[in-house]
PDB file of C-alpha atoms and ligand atoms in Angstrom:
ATOM      1  CA  UNK A   1      83.733 129.174 115.547  1.00 50.00           C
ATOM      2  CA  UNK A   2      81.346 126.571 116.890  1.00 66.00           C
ATOM      3  CA  UNK A   3      83.361 124.684 119.341  1.00 83.00           C
ATOM      4  CA  UNK A   4      81.907 125.610 122.746  1.00 86.00           C
ATOM      5  CA  UNK A   5      85.219 125.159 124.369  1.00 86.00           C
ATOM      6  CA  UNK A   6      86.884 127.667 122.012  1.00 87.00           C
ATOM      7  CA  UNK A   7      84.078 129.888 122.506  1.00 88.00           C
ATOM      8  CA  UNK A   8      84.507 129.778 126.268  1.00 90.00           C
ATOM      9  CA  UNK A   9      88.211 130.314 125.894  1.00 90.00           C
ATOM     10  CA  UNK A  10      87.519 133.275 123.546  1.00 90.00           C
ATOM     11  CA  UNK A  11      85.205 134.805 125.923  1.00 90.00           C
ATOM     12  CA  UNK A  12      87.970 134.474 128.786  1.00 92.00           C
ATOM     13  CA  UNK A  13      90.429 135.993 126.424  1.00 92.00           C
ATOM     14  CA  UNK A  14      88.189 138.960 125.652  1.00 90.00           C
ATOM     15  CA  UNK A  15      87.449 139.282 129.286  1.00 92.00           C
ATOM     16  CA  UNK A  16      91.102 139.565 129.763  1.00 92.00           C
ATOM     17  CA  UNK A  17      91.006 136.270 132.065  1.00 93.00           C
ATOM     18  CA  UNK A  18      93.809 134.493 130.125  1.00 89.00           C
ATOM     19  CA  UNK A  19      97.205 135.353 128.437  1.00 88.00           C
ATOM     20  CA  UNK A  20      97.916 131.922 126.976  1.00 90.00           C
ATOM     21  CA  UNK A  21      95.415 132.622 124.306  1.00 92.00           C
ATOM     22  CA  UNK A  22      94.553 135.607 122.159  1.00 93.00           C
ATOM     23  CA  UNK A  23      92.189 136.677 119.476  1.00 90.00           C
ATOM     24  CA  UNK A  24      93.764 137.955 116.422  1.00 88.00           C
ATOM     25  CA  UNK A  25      92.671 140.633 113.787  1.00 86.00           C
ATOM     26  CA  UNK A  26      90.489 138.296 111.990  1.00 84.00           C
ATOM     27  CA  UNK A  27      88.745 137.031 115.218  1.00 83.00           C
ATOM     28  CA  UNK A  28      90.713 133.866 115.102  1.00 86.00           C
ATOM     29  CA  UNK A  29      91.617 132.381 118.504  1.00 90.00           C
ATOM     30  CA  UNK A  30      95.279 131.699 118.882  1.00 92.00           C
ATOM     31  CA  UNK A  31      97.421 129.845 121.387  1.00 92.00           C
ATOM     32  CA  UNK A  32     100.687 131.915 121.199  1.00 91.00           C
ATOM     33  CA  UNK A  33     101.174 132.086 117.544  1.00 89.00           C
ATOM     34  CA  UNK A  34      99.173 128.943 116.825  1.00 93.00           C
ATOM     35  CA  UNK A  35      95.664 128.879 115.489  1.00 92.00           C
ATOM     36  CA  UNK A  36      93.233 127.061 117.705  1.00 94.00           C
ATOM     37  CA  UNK A  37      91.705 124.340 115.816  1.00 92.00           C
ATOM     38  CA  UNK A  38      87.903 123.480 116.720  1.00 88.00           C
ATOM     39  CA  UNK A  39      87.197 120.074 118.216  1.00 85.00           C
ATOM     40  CA  UNK A  40      86.039 118.925 114.706  1.00 87.00           C
ATOM     41  CA  UNK A  41      87.164 115.688 113.242  1.00 88.00           C
ATOM     42  CA  UNK A  42      86.721 116.944 109.669  1.00 90.00           C
ATOM     43  CA  UNK A  43      88.715 120.018 110.234  1.00 91.00           C
ATOM     44  CA  UNK A  44      91.413 118.170 111.940  1.00 93.00           C
ATOM     45  CA  UNK A  45      91.457 115.545 109.510  1.00 93.00           C
ATOM     46  CA  UNK A  46      91.775 118.037 106.641  1.00 93.00           C
ATOM     47  CA  UNK A  47      94.758 119.748 108.353  1.00 94.00           C
ATOM     48  CA  UNK A  48      96.464 116.302 108.664  1.00 95.00           C
ATOM     49  CA  UNK A  49      95.558 115.147 105.195  1.00 93.00           C
ATOM     50  CA  UNK A  50      97.082 118.308 103.941  1.00 92.00           C
ATOM     51  CA  UNK A  51     100.083 117.990 105.936  1.00 92.00           C
ATOM     52  CA  UNK A  52     100.712 114.306 105.495  1.00 94.00           C
ATOM     53  CA  UNK A  53      99.434 113.073 102.042  1.00 89.00           C
ATOM     54  CA  UNK A  54     102.177 114.059  99.621  1.00 76.00           C
ATOM     55  CA  UNK A  55     101.648 112.123  96.406  1.00 72.00           C
ATOM     56  CA  UNK A  56     105.243 112.712  95.133  1.00 73.00           C
ATOM     57  CA  UNK A  57     107.167 112.015  98.108  1.00 76.00           C
ATOM     58  CA  UNK A  58     107.502 109.908 101.225  1.00 84.00           C
ATOM     59  CA  UNK A  59     104.893 110.566 103.817  1.00 92.00           C
ATOM     60  CA  UNK A  60     106.362 112.328 106.982  1.00 93.00           C
ATOM     61  CA  UNK A  61     106.238 110.277 110.158  1.00 93.00           C
ATOM     62  CA  UNK A  62     104.215 111.354 113.178  1.00 95.00           C
ATOM     63  CA  UNK A  63     107.203 113.332 114.853  1.00 95.00           C
ATOM     64  CA  UNK A  64     108.134 115.349 111.759  1.00 94.00           C
ATOM     65  CA  UNK A  65     104.311 116.061 111.089  1.00 95.00           C
ATOM     66  CA  UNK A  66     103.898 117.203 114.643  1.00 96.00           C
ATOM     67  CA  UNK A  67     106.815 119.476 114.374  1.00 95.00           C
ATOM     68  CA  UNK A  68     105.434 120.922 111.172  1.00 93.00           C
ATOM     69  CA  UNK A  69     101.836 121.273 112.328  1.00 95.00           C
ATOM     70  CA  UNK A  70     102.451 122.593 115.877  1.00 94.00           C
ATOM     71  CA  UNK A  71     104.099 125.699 114.266  1.00 94.00           C
ATOM     72  CA  UNK A  72     100.810 126.685 112.956  1.00 93.00           C
ATOM     73  CA  UNK A  73      97.952 124.829 114.738  1.00 94.00           C
ATOM     74  CA  UNK A  74      96.840 123.886 118.266  1.00 94.00           C
ATOM     75  CA  UNK A  75      94.316 121.684 119.532  1.00 94.00           C
ATOM     76  CA  UNK A  76      94.095 119.521 122.695  1.00 91.00           C
ATOM     77  CA  UNK A  77      95.609 116.050 122.208  1.00 94.00           C
ATOM     78  CA  UNK A  78      97.020 117.114 118.862  1.00 95.00           C
ATOM     79  CA  UNK A  79     100.201 114.948 119.254  1.00 96.00           C
ATOM     80  CA  UNK A  80      98.211 111.825 119.993  1.00 96.00           C
ATOM     81  CA  UNK A  81      95.810 112.438 117.094  1.00 96.00           C
ATOM     82  CA  UNK A  82      98.900 113.018 114.768  1.00 97.00           C
ATOM     83  CA  UNK A  83     100.364 109.693 115.787  1.00 96.00           C
ATOM     84  CA  UNK A  84      96.970 107.819 115.429  1.00 96.00           C
ATOM     85  CA  UNK A  85      96.408 109.393 111.987  1.00 96.00           C
ATOM     86  CA  UNK A  86      99.871 108.254 110.853  1.00 95.00           C
ATOM     87  CA  UNK A  87      99.171 104.711 112.170  1.00 94.00           C
ATOM     88  CA  UNK A  88      96.212 104.396 110.383  1.00 94.00           C
ATOM     89  CA  UNK A  89      97.659 105.796 107.028  1.00 93.00           C
ATOM     90  CA  UNK A  90      97.327 102.702 104.522  1.00 91.00           C
ATOM     91  CA  UNK A  91     100.365 104.011 102.541  1.00 89.00           C
ATOM     92  CA  UNK A  92     102.522 104.246 105.620  1.00 90.00           C
ATOM     93  CA  UNK A  93     101.413 100.664 106.775  1.00 89.00           C
ATOM     94  CA  UNK A  94     102.507  99.427 103.370  1.00 85.00           C
ATOM     95  CA  UNK A  95     105.888 101.158 103.462  1.00 81.00           C
ATOM     96  CA  UNK A  96     106.329  99.785 107.052  1.00 79.00           C
ATOM     97  CA  UNK A  97     105.430  96.193 105.983  1.00 80.00           C
ATOM     98  CA  UNK A  98     107.938  96.366 103.208  1.00 78.00           C
ATOM     99  CA  UNK A  99     110.558  97.115 105.727  1.00 74.00           C
ATOM    100  CA  UNK A 100     109.484  94.309 108.141  1.00 69.00           C
ATOM    101  CA  UNK A 101     109.376  91.372 105.721  1.00 61.00           C
ATOM    102  CA  UNK A 102     107.868  88.238 107.306  1.00 57.00           C
ATOM    103  CA  UNK A 103     110.355  85.286 107.871  1.00 51.00           C
ATOM    104  CA  UNK A 104     109.282  83.475 104.707  1.00 47.00           C
ATOM    105  CA  UNK A 105     110.382  86.248 102.531  1.00 45.00           C
ATOM    106  CA  UNK A 106     113.966  85.150 101.905  1.00 45.00           C
ATOM    107  CA  UNK A 107     112.897  81.704 100.761  1.00 44.00           C
ATOM    108  CA  UNK A 108     110.414  83.110  98.492  1.00 45.00           C
ATOM    109  CA  UNK A 109     112.556  85.567  96.816  1.00 45.00           C
ATOM    110  CA  UNK A 110     115.282  82.940  96.580  1.00 45.00           C
ATOM    111  CA  UNK A 111     113.288  81.061  94.086  1.00 45.00           C
ATOM    112  CA  UNK A 112     112.903  84.030  91.758  1.00 47.00           C
ATOM    113  CA  UNK A 113     116.695  84.079  90.708  1.00 49.00           C
ATOM    114  CA  UNK A 114     116.652  80.424  90.624  1.00 45.00           C
ATOM    115  CA  UNK A 115     113.932  80.375  88.015  1.00 47.00           C
ATOM    116  CA  UNK A 116     115.480  83.154  86.247  1.00 50.00           C
ATOM    117  CA  UNK A 117     118.863  81.669  85.934  1.00 46.00           C
ATOM    118  CA  UNK A 118     118.200  78.019  85.436  1.00 47.00           C
ATOM    119  CA  UNK A 119     114.567  77.997  84.028  1.00 49.00           C
ATOM    120  CA  UNK A 120     115.433  80.630  81.379  1.00 45.00           C
ATOM    121  CA  UNK A 121     118.888  79.107  80.637  1.00 42.00           C
ATOM    122  CA  UNK A 122     117.336  75.696  79.900  1.00 43.00           C
ATOM    123  CA  UNK A 123     114.414  76.922  77.805  1.00 43.00           C
ATOM    124  CA  UNK A 124     116.096  79.710  75.896  1.00 42.00           C
ATOM    125  CA  UNK A 125     119.876  80.228  75.826  1.00 42.00           C
ATOM    126  CA  UNK A 126     119.250  83.246  73.607  1.00 40.00           C
ATOM    127  CA  UNK A 127     117.382  85.158  76.305  1.00 42.00           C
ATOM    128  CA  UNK A 128     120.073  84.086  78.666  1.00 41.00           C
ATOM    129  CA  UNK A 129     122.770  85.759  76.775  1.00 42.00           C
ATOM    130  CA  UNK A 130     120.605  88.875  76.684  1.00 44.00           C
ATOM    131  CA  UNK A 131     119.983  88.914  80.278  1.00 42.00           C
ATOM    132  CA  UNK A 132     121.265  91.663  82.490  1.00 42.00           C
ATOM    133  CA  UNK A 133     124.068  89.947  84.467  1.00 42.00           C
ATOM    134  CA  UNK A 134     124.319  92.731  86.961  1.00 42.00           C
ATOM    135  CA  UNK A 135     120.679  92.668  87.848  1.00 45.00           C
ATOM    136  CA  UNK A 136     120.821  88.838  88.110  1.00 43.00           C
ATOM    137  CA  UNK A 137     123.840  89.006  90.473  1.00 42.00           C
ATOM    138  CA  UNK A 138     121.864  91.647  92.517  1.00 43.00           C
ATOM    139  CA  UNK A 139     119.035  89.202  92.780  1.00 43.00           C
ATOM    140  CA  UNK A 140     120.992  86.024  93.715  1.00 41.00           C
ATOM    141  CA  UNK A 141     122.470  87.687  96.860  1.00 39.00           C
ATOM    142  CA  UNK A 142     119.592  86.206  98.732  1.00 41.00           C
ATOM    143  CA  UNK A 143     119.736  82.822  97.401  1.00 41.00           C
ATOM    144  CA  UNK A 144     120.873  80.065  99.748  1.00 43.00           C
ATOM    145  CA  UNK A 145     122.883  78.066  97.262  1.00 44.00           C
ATOM    146  CA  UNK A 146     123.258  75.069  99.511  1.00 47.00           C
ATOM    147  CA  UNK A 147     119.674  74.555  99.263  1.00 49.00           C
ATOM    148  CA  UNK A 148     120.232  73.525  95.724  1.00 47.00           C
ATOM    149  CA  UNK A 149     122.654  70.741  95.758  1.00 48.00           C
ATOM    150  CA  UNK A 150     123.530  71.002  92.008  1.00 49.00           C
ATOM    151  CA  UNK A 151     124.384  74.577  92.089  1.00 45.00           C
ATOM    152  CA  UNK A 152     126.529  74.884  95.111  1.00 42.00           C
TER     153      UNK A 152
HETATM  154 ZN1   ZN B 280     101.201 107.985 105.248  1.00 93.11          ZN
END
């Protein structure tokens, strides 16, 4: 335990000067039941990586992550650190961006089914017959039919 603040706190515990903290049987400093994490960015980062980076499921948001981590760990400014960590996560930024599509999105995606429907139909009637009508119907929901005089 190299963190001078934690060493100071540990000494206060051992001297009986605080009851908020305790030192457990493996000499780890605890705040209540929670393990005190030294002010070391690498260690904190590792803990947050462990809790946040889940390759097979959605990353937890900062609130959920804080709930999980505060059951086991404690460090000053923990909630802020977690919020900052989540805000900086590239995967989370990507997911967020997909939910907040820019205004031009509808126009762009609108062209996709237009091309699928009419480009394909003109070029290759065989492919048109084989096309999955349900998928195409799902796609054309976003098309502004009025934008294309001949379709409306
Ligand atoms: Zn994330």
